[in-house]
Structure formats: structure tokens, C-alpha cells
Short mmCIF file of C-alpha atoms (C1' of nucleotides) in Angstrom, two decimals:
data_model
loop_
_atom_site.label_atom_id
_atom_site.label_comp_id
_atom_site.label_asym_id
_atom_site.label_seq_id
_atom_site.Cartn_x
_atom_site.Cartn_y
_atom_site.Cartn_z
CA MET A 1 0.00 0.00 0.00
CA ILE A 2 2.89 2.33 0.77
CA VAL A 3 5.27 3.17 -2.01
CA ILE A 4 8.56 4.89 -1.33
CA ASN A 5 10.26 7.01 -3.93
CA GLU A 6 13.93 7.00 -3.04
CA ARG A 7 14.65 9.72 -5.57
CA SER A 8 12.11 12.13 -4.10
CA PRO A 9 13.54 15.20 -2.42
CA SER A 10 11.18 14.73 0.51
CA PRO A 11 12.60 12.37 3.12
CA ILE A 12 11.40 8.80 3.31
CA TYR A 13 9.94 9.20 6.81
CA GLU A 14 7.85 12.11 5.51
CA GLN A 15 6.59 9.99 2.65
CA ILE A 16 5.57 7.30 5.13
CA ILE A 17 3.76 9.84 7.31
CA GLN A 18 1.85 11.33 4.40
CA GLN A 19 0.86 7.98 2.97
CA ILE A 20 -0.35 6.58 6.29
CA LYS A 21 -2.43 9.71 6.79
CA GLU A 22 -3.85 9.24 3.33
CA LEU A 23 -4.66 5.57 3.94
CA ILE A 24 -6.53 6.54 7.09
CA LEU A 25 -8.45 9.33 5.34
CA ARG A 26 -9.37 6.97 2.53
CA GLY A 27 -10.68 4.48 5.06
CA VAL A 28 -8.17 1.81 4.14
CA LEU A 29 -6.87 1.97 7.67
CA LEU A 30 -9.72 2.15 10.16
CA GLU A 31 -9.86 3.66 13.65
CA GLY A 32 -8.36 1.33 16.19
CA GLU A 33 -6.87 -0.89 13.49
CA LYS A 34 -3.40 -2.27 14.10
CA LEU A 35 -0.57 -0.99 11.99
CA PRO A 36 2.25 -3.29 10.92
CA SER A 37 5.04 -3.26 13.52
CA VAL A 38 8.10 -1.17 12.80
CA ARG A 39 9.94 -4.30 11.69
CA GLU A 40 7.12 -5.61 9.55
CA MET A 41 6.63 -2.26 7.90
CA SER A 42 10.38 -1.91 7.42
CA GLY A 43 10.33 -5.25 5.61
CA LEU A 44 7.22 -4.45 3.57
CA ILE A 45 8.46 -1.21 2.13
CA VAL A 46 12.16 -2.08 2.21
CA VAL A 47 13.31 0.75 4.37
CA ASN A 48 15.53 1.03 7.40
CA PRO A 49 13.64 0.28 10.66
CA ASN A 50 14.93 3.54 12.14
CA THR A 51 13.18 5.42 9.37
CA VAL A 52 9.85 3.70 10.02
CA SER A 53 10.28 4.29 13.71
CA LYS A 54 10.79 7.98 13.15
CA ALA A 55 7.63 8.18 11.04
CA TYR A 56 5.56 6.38 13.69
CA GLN A 57 6.89 8.67 16.41
CA GLU A 58 5.91 11.75 14.47
CA LEU A 59 2.46 10.32 13.69
CA GLU A 60 2.01 9.62 17.38
CA ARG A 61 3.06 13.16 18.27
CA GLN A 62 0.37 14.42 15.88
CA GLY A 63 -2.22 12.17 17.50
CA VAL A 64 -2.81 10.16 14.33
CA ILE A 65 -1.72 6.82 15.77
CA GLU A 66 -1.23 5.42 19.26
CA THR A 67 1.35 3.08 20.64
CA LEU A 68 0.35 0.61 23.34
CA ARG A 69 3.33 -0.88 25.15
CA GLY A 70 3.92 -4.48 24.18
CA LYS A 71 0.81 -4.57 22.03
CA GLY A 72 1.62 -2.53 19.00
CA THR A 73 0.70 0.59 17.13
CA PHE A 74 -2.90 1.48 16.28
CA VAL A 75 -4.81 4.09 14.35
CA ALA A 76 -5.98 6.59 16.97
CA LYS A 77 -9.64 6.59 17.93
CA GLN A 78 -10.45 10.24 17.70
CA GLN A 79 -9.49 11.31 14.20
CA SER A 80 -11.46 14.48 14.75
CA PRO A 81 -10.12 17.79 13.59
CA ARG A 82 -7.18 18.91 15.69
CA MET A 83 -6.63 22.59 15.31
CA GLU A 84 -3.21 22.84 16.87
CA LYS A 85 -1.95 26.34 16.30
CA GLU A 86 1.46 25.35 15.02
CA ARG A 87 0.07 22.89 12.51
CA MET A 88 -2.53 25.35 11.35
CA GLN A 89 0.08 28.03 10.74
CA LYS A 90 2.20 25.62 8.73
CA PHE A 91 -0.85 24.74 6.70
CA ARG A 92 -1.75 28.36 5.93
CA GLU A 93 1.83 28.91 4.84
CA ALA A 94 1.73 25.90 2.53
CA LEU A 95 -1.58 27.07 1.10
CA LYS A 96 -0.10 30.46 0.33
CA GLN A 97 2.85 28.91 -1.47
CA VAL A 98 0.43 26.83 -3.50
CA ALA A 99 -1.41 30.00 -4.51
CA ILE A 100 1.85 31.67 -5.55
CA GLU A 101 3.10 28.72 -7.55
CA ALA A 102 -0.31 28.27 -9.18
CA THR A 103 -0.26 31.88 -10.32
CA TYR A 104 3.21 31.34 -11.78
CA LEU A 105 2.08 28.25 -13.61
CA GLY A 106 -0.85 30.15 -15.04
CA ILE A 107 -3.42 28.01 -13.27
CA ASP A 108 -6.59 29.97 -12.50
CA SER A 109 -8.51 29.61 -9.28
CA ALA A 110 -11.35 27.74 -10.99
CA GLN A 111 -8.98 25.00 -12.15
CA LEU A 112 -7.34 24.95 -8.75
CA GLN A 113 -10.66 24.52 -7.00
CA LYS A 114 -11.64 21.76 -9.38
CA TRP A 115 -8.48 19.82 -8.58
CA LEU A 116 -8.87 20.36 -4.86
CA GLU A 117 -12.49 19.20 -5.03
CA GLU A 118 -11.35 16.04 -6.81
CA TYR A 119 -8.65 15.26 -4.29
CA MET A 120 -10.93 15.88 -1.32
CA MET A 121 -13.77 13.89 -2.86
CA GLU A 122 -11.38 10.99 -3.33
CA LEU A 123 -10.32 11.25 0.29
CA ARG A 124 -13.83 11.58 1.74
CA GLY A 125 -15.17 9.00 -0.67
CA GLY A 126 -12.69 6.62 0.87
CA THR A 127 -14.47 6.63 4.22
CA ASP A 128 -17.58 5.16 2.61
CA ALA A 129 -15.72 2.15 1.29
CA MET B 1 10.60 43.51 2.19
CA ILE B 2 12.08 40.06 2.57
CA VAL B 3 11.99 38.42 5.97
CA ILE B 4 14.02 35.34 6.75
CA ASN B 5 12.81 32.92 9.36
CA GLU B 6 15.90 31.14 10.64
CA ARG B 7 13.82 28.57 12.47
CA SER B 8 11.86 27.60 9.39
CA PRO B 9 12.50 24.08 8.13
CA SER B 10 12.72 25.37 4.56
CA PRO B 11 16.21 26.57 3.62
CA ILE B 12 16.99 30.27 3.52
CA TYR B 13 17.59 30.31 -0.22
CA GLU B 14 14.13 28.77 -0.74
CA GLN B 15 12.56 31.46 1.44
CA ILE B 16 14.26 34.11 -0.67
CA ILE B 17 13.02 32.47 -3.87
CA GLN B 18 9.44 32.25 -2.65
CA GLN B 19 9.34 35.78 -1.35
CA ILE B 20 10.81 37.31 -4.49
CA LYS B 21 8.25 35.42 -6.57
CA GLU B 22 5.55 36.79 -4.30
CA LEU B 23 6.83 40.37 -4.54
CA ILE B 24 6.77 40.10 -8.33
CA LEU B 25 3.28 38.63 -8.41
CA ARG B 26 2.04 41.33 -6.07
CA GLY B 27 3.46 43.97 -8.37
CA VAL B 28 5.93 45.26 -5.79
CA LEU B 29 8.74 44.29 -8.13
CA LEU B 30 7.91 45.28 -11.71
CA GLU B 31 9.05 43.71 -14.99
CA GLY B 32 12.51 44.86 -15.92
CA GLU B 33 13.11 46.35 -12.50
CA LYS B 34 16.53 45.91 -10.96
CA LEU B 35 16.83 43.70 -7.92
CA PRO B 36 19.19 44.63 -5.12
CA SER B 37 22.65 43.34 -5.96
CA VAL B 38 23.77 40.13 -4.32
CA ARG B 39 25.80 42.11 -1.82
CA GLU B 40 23.04 44.64 -1.10
CA MET B 41 20.46 41.92 -0.59
CA SER B 42 22.87 39.98 1.55
CA GLY B 43 23.21 43.05 3.76
CA LEU B 44 19.50 43.82 3.81
CA ILE B 45 18.36 40.44 4.97
CA VAL B 46 21.53 39.62 6.91
CA VAL B 47 22.42 36.49 5.03
CA ASN B 48 25.62 35.32 3.39
CA PRO B 49 26.12 36.56 -0.20
CA ASN B 50 26.52 32.96 -1.39
CA THR B 51 23.05 32.15 -0.16
CA VAL B 52 21.54 35.10 -2.00
CA SER B 53 23.51 34.13 -5.08
CA LYS B 54 22.13 30.61 -4.96
CA ALA B 55 18.58 31.95 -4.77
CA TYR B 56 19.17 34.35 -7.68
CA GLN B 57 20.64 31.54 -9.79
CA GLU B 58 17.67 29.30 -9.18
CA LEU B 59 15.26 32.11 -9.98
CA GLU B 60 17.15 32.69 -13.20
CA ARG B 61 16.90 28.99 -14.10
CA GLN B 62 13.15 29.27 -13.59
CA GLY B 63 13.00 32.28 -15.88
CA VAL B 64 11.76 34.60 -13.15
CA ILE B 65 14.72 36.97 -13.21
CA GLU B 66 17.55 37.69 -15.64
CA THR B 67 21.20 38.39 -15.05
CA LEU B 68 23.15 40.81 -17.20
CA ARG B 69 26.89 40.31 -16.75
CA GLY B 70 28.49 43.06 -14.78
CA LYS B 71 25.26 45.00 -14.71
CA GLY B 72 23.00 43.31 -12.26
CA THR B 73 19.91 41.19 -11.86
CA PHE B 74 16.50 42.18 -13.18
CA VAL B 75 12.91 40.94 -13.07
CA ALA B 76 12.38 39.03 -16.33
CA LYS B 77 10.23 40.62 -19.01
CA GLN B 78 7.89 37.79 -19.88
CA GLN B 79 6.37 36.57 -16.63
CA SER B 80 4.06 34.40 -18.69
CA PRO B 81 3.00 30.99 -17.44
CA ARG B 82 5.71 28.40 -17.90
CA MET B 83 4.20 24.96 -17.92
CA GLU B 84 7.32 22.93 -17.44
CA LYS B 85 6.38 19.34 -16.82
CA GLU B 86 8.60 18.79 -13.82
CA ARG B 87 7.43 21.94 -12.07
CA MET B 88 3.82 21.03 -12.78
CA GLN B 89 4.25 17.59 -11.25
CA LYS B 90 5.77 19.08 -8.11
CA PHE B 91 2.82 21.42 -7.90
CA ARG B 92 0.22 18.67 -8.21
CA GLU B 93 2.00 16.78 -5.47
CA ALA B 94 1.99 19.82 -3.19
CA LEU B 95 -1.68 20.38 -3.91
CA LYS B 96 -2.49 16.83 -2.93
CA GLN B 97 -0.63 17.18 0.36
CA VAL B 98 -2.58 20.35 1.05
CA ALA B 99 -5.83 18.46 0.46
CA ILE B 100 -4.76 15.70 2.83
CA GLU B 101 -3.65 18.08 5.53
CA ALA B 102 -6.80 20.16 5.15
CA THR B 103 -8.93 17.08 5.66
CA TYR B 104 -6.95 16.28 8.79
CA LEU B 105 -7.42 19.75 10.12
CA GLY B 106 -11.14 19.50 9.50
CA ILE B 107 -11.14 22.24 6.90
CA ASP B 108 -13.83 21.68 4.31
CA SER B 109 -13.35 22.35 0.64
CA ALA B 110 -15.54 25.47 0.74
CA GLN B 111 -13.28 27.08 3.36
CA LEU B 112 -10.20 25.98 1.46
CA GLN B 113 -11.45 27.52 -1.74
CA LYS B 114 -12.32 30.74 0.03
CA TRP B 115 -8.79 31.06 1.38
CA LEU B 116 -7.23 30.25 -1.97
CA GLU B 117 -9.46 32.81 -3.66
CA GLU B 118 -8.31 35.40 -1.17
CA TYR B 119 -4.63 34.67 -1.68
CA MET B 120 -4.94 34.67 -5.45
CA MET B 121 -6.99 37.85 -5.48
CA GLU B 122 -4.34 39.52 -3.39
CA LEU B 123 -1.67 38.37 -5.84
CA ARG B 124 -3.54 39.34 -8.99
CA GLY B 125 -4.74 42.56 -7.42
CA GLY B 126 -1.09 43.45 -6.91
CA THR B 127 -0.47 43.80 -10.64
CA ASP B 128 -2.98 46.62 -10.87
CA ALA B 129 -1.25 48.68 -8.22
CA MET C 1 40.21 9.17 -13.61
CA ILE C 2 39.28 12.83 -13.42
CA VAL C 3 41.93 15.44 -14.07
CA ILE C 4 41.40 19.08 -13.23
CA ASN C 5 43.18 21.73 -15.20
CA GLU C 6 43.44 24.72 -12.92
CA ARG C 7 44.53 26.97 -15.78
CA SER C 8 41.56 26.10 -17.94
CA PRO C 9 39.14 28.94 -18.55
CA SER C 10 36.20 26.65 -17.89
CA PRO C 11 35.32 26.38 -14.20
CA ILE C 12 36.33 23.35 -12.19
CA TYR C 13 32.77 22.19 -11.62
CA GLU C 14 32.20 22.26 -15.39
CA GLN C 15 35.31 20.14 -15.92
CA ILE C 16 34.01 17.64 -13.41
CA ILE C 17 30.62 17.54 -15.14
CA GLN C 18 32.11 17.00 -18.58
CA GLN C 19 34.52 14.31 -17.45
CA ILE C 20 31.91 12.35 -15.54
CA LYS C 21 29.64 12.45 -18.58
CA GLU C 22 32.52 11.18 -20.65
CA LEU C 23 33.32 8.36 -18.21
CA ILE C 24 29.68 7.25 -18.35
CA LEU C 25 29.53 7.39 -22.14
CA ARG C 26 32.76 5.42 -22.39
CA GLY C 27 31.31 2.78 -20.11
CA VAL C 28 33.88 3.33 -17.37
CA LEU C 29 31.03 4.26 -15.04
CA LEU C 30 28.10 1.90 -15.47
CA GLU C 31 24.38 2.50 -14.94
CA GLY C 32 23.47 2.30 -11.27
CA GLU C 33 27.10 2.37 -10.22
CA LYS C 34 27.99 4.40 -7.17
CA LEU C 35 30.07 7.49 -7.67
CA PRO C 36 32.70 8.43 -5.12
CA SER C 37 31.06 10.40 -2.32
CA VAL C 38 31.43 14.16 -2.41
CA ARG C 39 34.17 13.96 0.19
CA GLU C 40 35.99 11.09 -1.51
CA MET C 41 35.90 12.80 -4.90
CA SER C 42 36.98 16.04 -3.31
CA GLY C 43 40.01 14.22 -1.90
CA LEU C 44 40.76 12.34 -5.13
CA ILE C 45 40.88 15.36 -7.39
CA VAL C 46 42.04 17.79 -4.69
CA VAL C 47 39.14 20.18 -4.93
CA ASN C 48 36.83 21.68 -2.34
CA PRO C 49 33.82 19.50 -1.44
CA ASN C 50 31.47 22.35 -2.31
CA THR C 51 32.77 22.38 -5.85
CA VAL C 52 32.22 18.65 -6.24
CA SER C 53 28.78 19.06 -4.73
CA LYS C 54 27.90 21.75 -7.24
CA ALA C 55 28.95 19.49 -10.11
CA TYR C 56 26.92 16.56 -8.72
CA GLN C 57 23.85 18.75 -8.30
CA GLU C 58 24.03 19.99 -11.87
CA LEU C 59 24.51 16.43 -13.15
CA GLU C 60 21.43 15.43 -11.19
CA ARG C 61 19.42 18.27 -12.70
CA GLN C 62 20.43 17.00 -16.12
CA GLY C 63 19.31 13.49 -15.21
CA VAL C 64 22.78 12.01 -15.58
CA ILE C 65 23.14 10.89 -11.97
CA GLU C 66 20.78 10.31 -9.07
CA THR C 67 21.11 11.09 -5.40
CA LEU C 68 19.64 8.84 -2.74
CA ARG C 69 19.44 10.65 0.59
CA GLY C 70 22.00 9.48 3.04
CA LYS C 71 23.10 6.73 0.68
CA GLY C 72 25.12 8.36 -2.01
CA THR C 73 25.18 9.31 -5.64
CA PHE C 74 24.68 6.89 -8.50
CA VAL C 75 24.80 6.84 -12.29
CA ALA C 76 21.19 7.21 -13.44
CA LYS C 77 19.46 4.20 -14.87
CA GLN C 78 17.99 5.61 -18.05
CA GLN C 79 20.78 7.34 -19.91
CA SER C 80 18.38 7.77 -22.81
CA PRO C 81 18.48 10.86 -24.99
CA ARG C 82 16.90 13.89 -23.31
CA MET C 83 15.95 16.46 -25.89
CA GLU C 84 15.39 19.44 -23.65
CA LYS C 85 14.95 22.51 -25.78
CA GLU C 86 17.32 24.73 -23.88
CA ARG C 87 20.11 22.18 -23.92
CA MET C 88 19.56 21.56 -27.62
CA GLN C 89 19.85 25.26 -28.40
CA LYS C 90 23.09 25.52 -26.48
CA PHE C 91 24.39 22.56 -28.45
CA ARG C 92 23.49 24.04 -31.85
CA GLU C 93 25.26 27.24 -30.86
CA ALA C 94 28.39 25.33 -29.83
CA LEU C 95 28.30 23.39 -33.08
CA LYS C 96 28.16 26.58 -35.08
CA GLN C 97 31.15 28.01 -33.25
CA VAL C 98 33.04 24.82 -33.98
CA ALA C 99 32.24 25.22 -37.68
CA ILE C 100 33.46 28.82 -37.64
CA GLU C 101 36.65 28.02 -35.80
CA ALA C 102 37.32 25.03 -38.06
CA THR C 103 37.04 27.23 -41.13
CA TYR C 104 39.50 29.63 -39.56
CA LEU C 105 41.95 26.88 -38.83
CA GLY C 106 41.67 25.70 -42.43
CA ILE C 107 40.11 22.39 -41.44
CA ASP C 108 37.77 21.13 -44.14
CA SER C 109 34.48 19.45 -43.41
CA ALA C 110 35.83 16.03 -44.42
CA GLN C 111 38.55 16.23 -41.77
CA LEU C 112 36.09 17.55 -39.22
CA GLN C 113 33.70 14.71 -39.83
CA LYS C 114 36.51 12.19 -39.59
CA TRP C 115 37.51 13.49 -36.16
CA LEU C 116 33.94 13.57 -34.93
CA GLU C 117 33.42 10.02 -36.17
CA GLU C 118 36.48 8.96 -34.20
CA TYR C 119 35.36 10.61 -31.00
CA MET C 120 31.87 9.23 -31.23
CA MET C 121 33.10 5.73 -32.11
CA GLU C 122 35.33 5.85 -29.04
CA LEU C 123 32.38 6.89 -26.90
CA ARG C 124 29.94 4.36 -28.27
CA GLY C 125 32.61 1.68 -28.28
CA GLY C 126 32.99 2.27 -24.56
CA THR C 127 29.56 0.87 -23.79
CA ASP C 128 30.54 -2.52 -25.16
CA ALA C 129 33.52 -2.84 -22.84
CA MET D 1 25.28 43.20 -38.59
CA ILE D 2 26.41 42.32 -35.10
CA VAL D 3 23.78 41.38 -32.58
CA ILE D 4 24.56 41.17 -28.89
CA ASN D 5 22.59 38.94 -26.59
CA GLU D 6 22.96 40.47 -23.15
CA ARG D 7 21.38 37.46 -21.52
CA SER D 8 23.83 35.00 -23.02
CA PRO D 9 26.22 33.38 -20.58
CA SER D 10 29.11 33.98 -23.00
CA PRO D 11 30.62 37.42 -22.48
CA ILE D 12 29.84 40.25 -24.86
CA TYR D 13 33.42 40.60 -26.09
CA GLU D 14 33.40 36.91 -27.03
CA GLN D 15 30.18 37.40 -28.96
CA ILE D 16 31.77 40.28 -30.85
CA ILE D 17 34.85 38.19 -31.66
CA GLN D 18 32.80 35.28 -32.91
CA GLN D 19 30.52 37.42 -35.03
CA ILE D 20 33.34 39.38 -36.65
CA LYS D 21 35.04 36.12 -37.52
CA GLU D 22 31.78 34.91 -39.00
CA LEU D 23 31.29 38.09 -41.03
CA ILE D 24 34.79 37.66 -42.47
CA LEU D 25 34.23 34.01 -43.29
CA ARG D 26 30.94 34.84 -44.97
CA GLY D 27 32.70 37.46 -47.06
CA VAL D 28 30.70 40.31 -45.62
CA LEU D 29 33.93 41.80 -44.35
CA LEU D 30 36.68 41.54 -46.98
CA GLU D 31 40.45 41.38 -46.57
CA GLY D 32 41.91 44.78 -45.98
CA GLU D 33 38.50 46.31 -45.35
CA LYS D 34 38.24 48.86 -42.60
CA LEU D 35 36.32 47.94 -39.48
CA PRO D 36 34.25 50.53 -37.62
CA SER D 37 36.38 52.28 -35.00
CA VAL D 38 36.00 51.20 -31.41
CA ARG D 39 33.74 54.18 -30.75
CA GLU D 40 31.65 53.70 -33.88
CA MET D 41 31.22 50.01 -33.17
CA SER D 42 30.41 50.75 -29.54
CA GLY D 43 27.64 53.06 -30.74
CA LEU D 44 26.38 50.67 -33.40
CA ILE D 45 25.91 47.70 -31.12
CA VAL D 46 25.25 49.72 -27.95
CA VAL D 47 28.04 48.32 -25.89
CA ASN D 48 30.71 49.84 -23.69
CA PRO D 49 33.77 50.98 -25.73
CA ASN D 50 36.05 49.04 -23.38
CA THR D 51 34.26 45.88 -24.37
CA VAL D 52 34.72 46.52 -28.09
CA SER D 53 38.34 47.39 -27.49
CA LYS D 54 38.91 44.12 -25.69
CA ALA D 55 37.37 42.20 -28.58
CA TYR D 56 39.54 44.00 -31.14
CA GLN D 57 42.67 43.33 -29.10
CA GLU D 58 41.94 39.65 -28.94
CA LEU D 59 41.16 39.51 -32.68
CA GLU D 60 44.47 41.23 -33.36
CA ARG D 61 46.30 38.77 -31.15
CA GLN D 62 44.78 35.98 -33.21
CA GLY D 63 45.89 37.66 -36.44
CA VAL D 64 42.35 38.16 -37.68
CA ILE D 65 42.51 41.95 -37.84
CA GLU D 66 45.29 44.53 -37.89
CA THR D 67 45.54 47.92 -36.29
CA LEU D 68 47.42 50.68 -38.08
CA ARG D 69 48.28 53.60 -35.82
CA GLY D 70 46.18 56.63 -36.53
CA LYS D 71 44.48 54.93 -39.46
CA GLY D 72 42.15 52.40 -37.99
CA THR D 73 41.52 48.72 -37.76
CA PHE D 74 41.42 46.47 -40.81
CA VAL D 75 40.66 42.87 -41.70
CA ALA D 76 44.06 41.19 -41.91
CA LYS D 77 45.41 40.35 -45.35
CA GLN D 78 46.51 36.82 -44.84
CA GLN D 79 43.46 34.96 -43.60
CA SER D 80 45.29 31.76 -44.40
CA PRO D 81 45.09 28.85 -42.03
CA ARG D 82 47.08 29.60 -38.90
CA MET D 83 47.72 26.38 -37.11
CA GLU D 84 48.89 27.82 -33.83
CA LYS D 85 49.31 24.95 -31.45
CA GLU D 86 47.39 26.49 -28.60
CA ARG D 87 44.39 27.35 -30.72
CA MET D 88 44.36 23.94 -32.33
CA GLN D 89 44.38 22.22 -28.94
CA LYS D 90 41.48 24.33 -27.75
CA PHE D 91 39.62 23.44 -30.91
CA ARG D 92 40.15 19.69 -30.52
CA GLU D 93 38.94 19.99 -26.95
CA ALA D 94 35.79 21.82 -28.03
CA LEU D 95 35.19 19.23 -30.73
CA LYS D 96 35.41 16.47 -28.17
CA GLN D 97 32.88 18.16 -25.91
CA VAL D 98 30.57 18.52 -28.89
CA ALA D 99 30.86 14.79 -29.52
CA ILE D 100 30.07 14.02 -25.88
CA GLU D 101 27.09 16.33 -25.72
CA ALA D 102 25.78 15.06 -29.05
CA THR D 103 25.88 11.51 -27.75
CA TYR D 104 23.96 12.61 -24.67
CA LEU D 105 21.35 14.34 -26.78
CA GLY D 106 20.93 11.23 -28.88
CA ILE D 107 22.20 12.90 -32.03
CA ASP D 108 23.88 10.41 -34.34
CA SER D 109 27.01 11.19 -36.30
CA ALA D 110 25.08 11.35 -39.59
CA GLN D 111 22.86 14.15 -38.28
CA LEU D 112 25.86 15.89 -36.80
CA GLN D 113 27.71 15.79 -40.09
CA LYS D 114 24.67 17.10 -41.92
CA TRP D 115 24.46 20.10 -39.62
CA LEU D 116 28.18 20.77 -39.83
CA GLU D 117 28.02 20.57 -43.64
CA GLU D 118 25.21 23.10 -43.61
CA TYR D 119 27.04 25.53 -41.35
CA MET D 120 30.27 25.26 -43.33
CA MET D 121 28.48 25.58 -46.67
CA GLU D 122 26.86 28.75 -45.39
CA LEU D 123 30.24 30.09 -44.35
CA ARG D 124 32.07 29.13 -47.54
CA GLY D 125 29.12 30.17 -49.67
CA GLY D 126 29.58 33.60 -48.15
CA THR D 127 32.97 34.08 -49.83
CA ASP D 128 31.35 33.78 -53.24
CA ALA D 129 28.94 36.61 -52.57
"C1'" DG E 1 28.73 7.94 6.31
"C1'" DT E 2 25.88 10.56 3.00
"C1'" DG E 3 24.59 14.86 0.60
"C1'" DG E 4 22.57 19.72 1.63
"C1'" DT E 5 22.96 24.21 3.55
"C1'" DC E 6 25.32 27.99 5.21
"C1'" DT E 7 28.98 31.24 6.66
"C1'" DA E 8 33.11 34.14 5.84
"C1'" DG E 9 35.75 35.74 2.72
"C1'" DA E 10 39.00 35.69 -1.41
"C1'" DC E 11 39.66 36.27 -6.28
"C1'" DC E 12 38.11 36.87 -10.99
"C1'" DA E 13 35.84 38.36 -15.40
"C1'" DC E 14 32.94 41.65 -17.14
"C1'" DT E 15 30.86 46.31 -17.71
"C1'" DG F 1 30.22 47.74 -8.98
"C1'" DT F 2 28.30 43.36 -10.72
"C1'" DG F 3 27.63 38.34 -10.45
"C1'" DG F 4 30.41 33.76 -10.63
"C1'" DT F 5 33.63 30.65 -8.69
"C1'" DC F 6 36.15 28.65 -5.16
"C1'" DT F 7 38.12 27.51 -0.61
"C1'" DA F 8 37.80 26.05 4.30
"C1'" DG F 9 35.08 24.42 7.32
"C1'" DA F 10 30.78 24.08 10.34
"C1'" DC F 11 26.34 22.05 11.16
"C1'" DC F 12 22.33 19.38 9.92
"C1'" DA F 13 18.96 15.80 8.31
"C1'" DC F 14 18.74 11.38 6.71
"C1'" DT F 15 19.93 6.39 6.36
#
DNA sequence: GTGGTCTAGACCACT
DNA sequence: GTGGTCTAGACCACT
């Protein structure tokens, strides 16, 4: 389910984080469901265990997953909106950069909204499956 | 005009690139206008000249600014959309991450579109000024 | 394998770029093969690591080599022709200058073609080895 | 007749040198013909006089033009092949780089020869005019 | 150990 | 004065 692009400029642990988030949003990973252990995951996606571990730790810090000692790692129960200030600021910043780059690429706001709609529909649609 | 955030995870030269793009889109920097020299800019934003130089070189590669040997660096004449494939792919990727993160933060697509509209209006509005 | 000419008018990082390209075309460096690390190379050819790094980054931009984070730098898999417009224009310009200079040196087109044949045979021959 | 590209990475004085050589090879400038003075040329092509002067000096060093005190600058009489070792070596080096880059761009030797033929025909054709 | 970023500062070609 | 190149060397993220 998770595909790593070694040539990507974004670090592998970031790719893992993003893709796990996406799998949860799409409903592939359900609330309370067990994630593969660090070692399993490290074998599945052929990546150093330290890298997987780092991704899990960050996901836990963000409240996306939960680690139960000796039991394993699970998708957190409350996947409700978490409006942490820091995260929100980062998001607004990213959104602004997207607007700038879109303008440079000559993409108008209608096209942009269409694409965003599509992506978000895909993600929300996932929860029905 | 340009403010560097030393604590930001994105490198200083990237911050310079993004902010110069923004200043151009907002119409603060006009076509053909001279940018501060590498040394001036380096003094203004308190950053090493090499770092400014790296940002200028990348902006030149992207066709945003132009360098005239021994004369200086200028905002490029044609700021027309450049649909380079690679850049477009990066953009689509960034857009997708924004959609994912928005979903996580509980921001619906209507809110997202409103914010994007605002940013893009600000940018386009700048060219009239 | 790589020899830097400090008196050459072309910058050191350009010399590195050209010679690595040549080594690949001659088949001395094979697809997927690891290049010396920035530090190793910098020691081998007695040049500052930053200069080697600059050469590697430009080679990556051109798709000649690939960087895997924390792992190293490798000869890219597909060394297929890349017909980027900009690069092609630069090439045509260089070719024209060669024609002009040849005429000045009294070299006729038959001789020129013979030399080019030789060089290209050498390069293509390298991939068999 | 001479067109300067201020955005070109090759310096203006080099562009002047190359284009004067080309004009001579094409027969636009004839042996013994007077060149515009440094000031005239500087006005014609809108370039700093120092830059023109530098180009003329280099052309004189190469034996392409001759300066007669108080009279002006003229296309040299003997435009016969001058096989200076240094120049020849530089040329062979440039030719080699052309071969390497052509291979990278996927241009075969037949195409390369066709282009070279064309360029050289244009140049030689010029002497008939 | 790997490449990426950055500083401080020198030197150079070009205008 | 302008940008381009290079050195020497530090620090950092990533694997």
C-alpha cells in the first residue's frame, strides 16, 4: 500500500507519514486498526527500521496513531479535527505557497478549486468504502 | 521587504526564492526592474552573499529573473506561465498534500477555496497597483 | 580518472561535469554504479567539497546521476536521450562556433567529420567494454 | 550586422569576436577592409567601448585583424590557415565536448555531419557573394 | 557515512 | 560595482 520514492527530495519518513495519513483518510486503515510493527513495515516497504520508527513517532506526536506498550501501534480513535496552532500556521503557509506557484504556472482559481475538489472527494469517498 | 525565518525548516535560499516570486506577483517588483545586488540583498536580509547568489541563480533557471553580466539582476520581461512538466508535477504533489492536511485539520473544501481565492486575489490585485 | 586543469578557462565544476559524462559514455562508469562520495571525490581530485557538490547537483538536474538521501550518488538508470529545448539550443550554438573556428583553422568538413566520427566511435565503443 | 545577446552566458566581447570572424568568413567583411572604429562600433551595437576594445585586441592577437596607428583597424590580409598549437588544442577539446554532448542528446554522427556541412556551406558560400 | 545548507571571505571576469 | 567561482570548514537531516 505504501510506495517509497527514493529519488524524491522529501525524506522517506515524511513519505511514510503522508501515505499513512492518506490511507486513514481513505478508510483503508480504520480507527483502532493495528498498523504493521516497525519491523514488519520496514520489511514491507524495504526501508531502514529507524526510518519507520521515526515516522511512527511523528504520527504519534500528531495524534494520528497510538502506541500501546507491548501490544503494537494502532490508528488513533479520535481522528477528529485537531486545530493545533502550530500545525494550522504551517498549513496556511503551505496554502499560500500553492497560490503563488499556481499563479506562476498560469493556473486559475477555478482549475485549482476543481483539482482540490477532486482530491478531497477521493479522500472523503474513501471513508464510505 | 524580505523576511528570513531562521527557524523555518525550509532553507533560507528557498525562502528568498518564494518571497521574491511573491513580490513580483504582487506587483511590488515590476518587470525589468533591478533587484538589489547580491551584496546589497545579503546586507539587507543579513544572510551570506553565497546564499543570496544561490537563490538568484535558481530564480534565473526558472526564468523569473535575468542576469546581465556586470550589470545586475533584473525581473524578467515575460512573466508568462511556464508549464514545465517537472514543475507542474511538483505542484500537483503539493496540492495533494494540502488536500490531505486540510482534511486532517477539518477544513472543508468550501473554506479551502475561500482562502485560496483570497490569496490569489491579493496576488492578482497586486499587478494593478 | 578525473583530471582538473586549474589553468583552464572553464570552471572546475564544469570540468568535473564534462569528465563524468565522458566516463559514463565510455562505459567506465556503469548505470546504477555508485560514484565516489562528495568527500571522496573532493580528496581524489584535490578540490573543495562544495565544488564537487555543485557538479553533482548539476549532473542530477540533467538526469545524468541520481542522489539517494543518506546513501550516495549513482549513475542514473535511463541514460536515454533527453531532448530538452534549452540544452539543444546551447548545443546548436556550440556546433556553429566549432564550424566557424574550423574554417578559420583551415580544417575542411571532411577532416572535421573524420575526427567527430572517431570521438563518437570511441564513446559508443565504450559501452561494449 | 552584429547582434549582442545580453542574456547570453558567454561574455559580450566573445560574442563580438565570434561574429566578426563569422562576417569575415561569410565574405561580408573583406580582406583589408576597414572595421568601424572602437567608438563607432560601440555606438552601433550599444556596448561599452572598453568591451569593443577588448574584442579588437583579442582579434588582433589571433591575427584576424590589424591595427594601423592613426588609421584604424582592418581585416588582416593573410586569412590563411594559422595552425597555432594552442588554438588547435582548444579546438580539438571543443570538438570532443561537442561529440560528448551530441551523444547525450541522442544525435547520431550522420545528423551531426549534416548540420556541420550546412554551417560550413553557409560560411564558404559567403565568400562567393 | 551521505549529501545539503550555510557562513566568511578571497579572487576573478565583465561592464 | 556586478555576479560567478572557489576555498575552508561548520552544522544538519537522513539512512
